[in-house]
Amino acid sequence: MQVEEARYLKRKVKFSSIDVHPTEKALVVNYELEATILGELGDPMLGERKECQKIIRVKSLNPGSDLTTLAKEIIDKCKLIHPSKLLEVEQLLYYLQSRKDSGPPSKASGKTQLQENPEVPTYDATEIDEVANINDVDDYMELLYEDVPEKIRGSALLLQLSRNPDNLEELFANETVIGALARVLREDWKKSTELATNIIYIFFCFSSFTQFHGVIMHFKIGALCMNILEHELKKYDLWNDELQKKKKLAESEKDNVKVKEDYEKSVKKYSELVKKQEQLLRVAFYLLLNLSEDLAVEMKMKNKNVVKMLVKCLERDNFELLILVVSFLKKLSIFIENKKEMSKENVISKLTKLIPCDHEDLLNITLRLLLNLSFDSELRSKIVKFGLLPKLVGLLNNENHKMIVLCILYHVSMDDKAKSMFTFTDCIPIAMKLLLESPEKTDIELLSLCINLASNKRNAQIICEGQGLKMLMKRAFKFRDPLLMKMVRNISQHDGPTKNLFVDYISDLAEAMLQADNDDFGVEALGILGNLTIPDLDYELIIREYELIPWIKRRLEPGSAEDDIVLDVIILVGTVCNDDACAKLLAESNIIHCLIELLNAKQEDDEMVCQIVYVFYQMIFHESTREVIIKDTQAPAYLIDLMHDKNAEIRKVCDNTLDIIAEFDPEWAKRIQLEKFRWHNSQWLDMIETRQMDEMADQYYGDEGGYDPYLQDTDILDRPDLFYGDAYENGYIMDGHLTPEYIDENGMYDGQPYDGQPYEGQPYDAHGQPYMPYGYDGIDIQDGYEPYARPESNMGFIDERYAGAVDQYGRPIQQEYGMYQNGNGDEEDEYDFGYGGYDPR
């Protein structure tokens, strides 16, 4: 059909039936709408037929209502119902009048009937609801310029259109309507929660499609919603405080009927307000959730404390709101900044009431949020702290949540402190049951959890109770599962009764180790054998029976196997060396030389070096192998080299081994002692040299660009050499000059009055004469000399070369610019300004 050919639209409405609403006090009118597009000549070009419903709410209906009058009013206002249906309408109204209210208002309605401020009249609920028409958008927009009741009515009609996705394009094209809605929301959202809910709901419908996000951002609806949410949450706190005050008052005055009635009335009003507010919160958060697809917008929300608002809403009981809030938090939790904010707001403690809960969808999304949060070690510890661990274990039997719970428990089991907490739950029996009853391909999440749990000694004992270890070994060998063998290996590392249980499986483990060439299963079997440090076990018999020495020597050759396998082989050698006979057998088979070669090749691998040194330590203990190590190998020399390794564990094992060698071999004892002295001496010399270098650097370079360091620590007036130069160094000082450090403020010399006579403890020179105080030489103290008397001249230091005229400060008087008196006092030398005789003129 060509658009230009269409000229007319023919609309036909046909009444079908009328019935009562199943839950509300309302009548439902069923009718059929037929729309036909006519061409230029009036012939039909396109037609469509649609079944529709119209809901007529009559909430004012009560036992005393006049049903006949109300039925006539309904027929007069609703053109869909023919007047002949008056009796039928009256009968339906009678049925509604006598029926008990069976449920809450329908959530399908585009507008709410709750009101916050009773003094503001809302759209009369007894009026007949209208069916919105896309062609009447302008009329609905005009209602937005009227009073609040009309604005609510207009927004409800526009919402009815917006909920149909087919109308969004046309509404979006009408910029005037969108602008009017944004203006009304910005100006009147505080006047009516119902109005705000309707308009935000309209923008939410637009936000469901990304192409409309631009216009929403243009009108700053997201920022406005954040302000609305913040305001509503503050109101909620005020309502709670007010209700708590009335509750305390009612409890204190139980005999006061009026106070009790006032409290009950307040509770009822509070419930209505909260219900209406939660509708607003839901649509506002949903709008923000849709807008947060853009990470830049999400960052703005984070800066406006959206995380804090969402966590606060977790205290609510509204199921639908909680699902939305938890979903939003789950989306935000993938970023570290948001996760830290959630931790700060104690989100884990708020989630405890939701796990478990009766709503499967809410429980599932809450567990997914908890899984995201469990990647953080601090939040994992809070999961244990707030008692969520037993609750999570209880959900393992629920197939809908089992995998998510296993992942959370795996994360929790990563922390060593948390592993022991599993012993106080039913986790291990449930996990063992799931593991042993699972098919051949076991869930990796379940195996990972079991591997972590087995690394705790108490958990390992619980796992091995009864036939636990036997069933694990049977399943591991049946399916040759390397991960299950890793779990068994973790069990084998614990000392105590669990280790002795592995004696029955040594032959199976040895065969698996020899048959599997570089196979993961065989590597785990090798690791289990290396962990079996059982004193009464005959390792020599095992080595001879399975001919392990040639196999060990092949594996110890550099490059013959992966480092992990070689490391496990070395651990196995260290374990079997506990047996004296076995250690002798290995020493005679030249294993030590293989280890030394490997030590040279892998000297950068600290773990491998440490295990090789431990093998030497084990062999030194046995008399039969001690002589071989000390006399026939260079192992002690390598141990001396490693004595000062940077790795503390290597140093510790080396020291213990060298102490044993020094005890049994005097020659090596001297070498070890000499090496220790050299090391200590070199450390001391390095320290002294470093200190001297630092002092020299401070002296010559200082902290202020090379100045004398003493200048920064003393008064500059105490440095006469800075003023008088060489004269100070040559010792020309005036009579009566006193050195401050010898004469104190009371005229005491070294703490005693000085009278020119020798005193006890006074030092003497080479000629037997007592040293005089500095500046007292040749002065008769008994003649009444005053130490602090000023000399006639102010000159402190003079030089015979400058015996000519001086100024008041004792400086030679300059005869002419650039000319100074020479040493003869009568001739003048030209001052060359430091240019070495070069005349710059």
mmCIF file of C-alpha atoms in Angstrom, residues 2 6 13 16 48 131 170 177 280 292 311 315 363 488 576 831:
data_model
loop_
_atom_site.group_PDB
_atom_site.id
_atom_site.type_symbol
_atom_site.label_atom_id
_atom_site.label_comp_id
_atom_site.label_asym_id
_atom_site.label_seq_id
_atom_site.Cartn_x
_atom_site.Cartn_y
_atom_site.Cartn_z
ATOM 1 C CA GLN A 2 1.287 3.440 -0.876
ATOM 2 C CA ALA A 6 -4.557 6.335 2.091
ATOM 3 C CA VAL A 13 -16.371 -0.495 18.131
ATOM 4 C CA SER A 16 -18.948 -8.026 23.519
ATOM 5 C CA GLU A 48 -7.204 -4.751 11.571
ATOM 6 C CA VAL A 131 -8.754 4.055 27.196
ATOM 7 C CA GLU A 170 5.515 8.398 17.826
ATOM 8 C CA VAL A 177 5.198 16.055 25.147
ATOM 9 C CA LEU A 280 8.331 4.963 43.052
ATOM 10 C CA SER A 292 23.785 2.337 33.527
ATOM 11 C CA VAL A 311 22.353 -1.089 50.072
ATOM 12 C CA GLU A 315 16.301 -3.379 54.486
ATOM 13 C CA LEU A 363 17.629 -16.101 46.263
ATOM 14 C CA VAL A 488 44.224 -37.366 48.010
ATOM 15 C CA VAL A 576 63.134 -42.406 51.491
ATOM 16 C CA TYR A 831 95.859 43.123 41.524
#
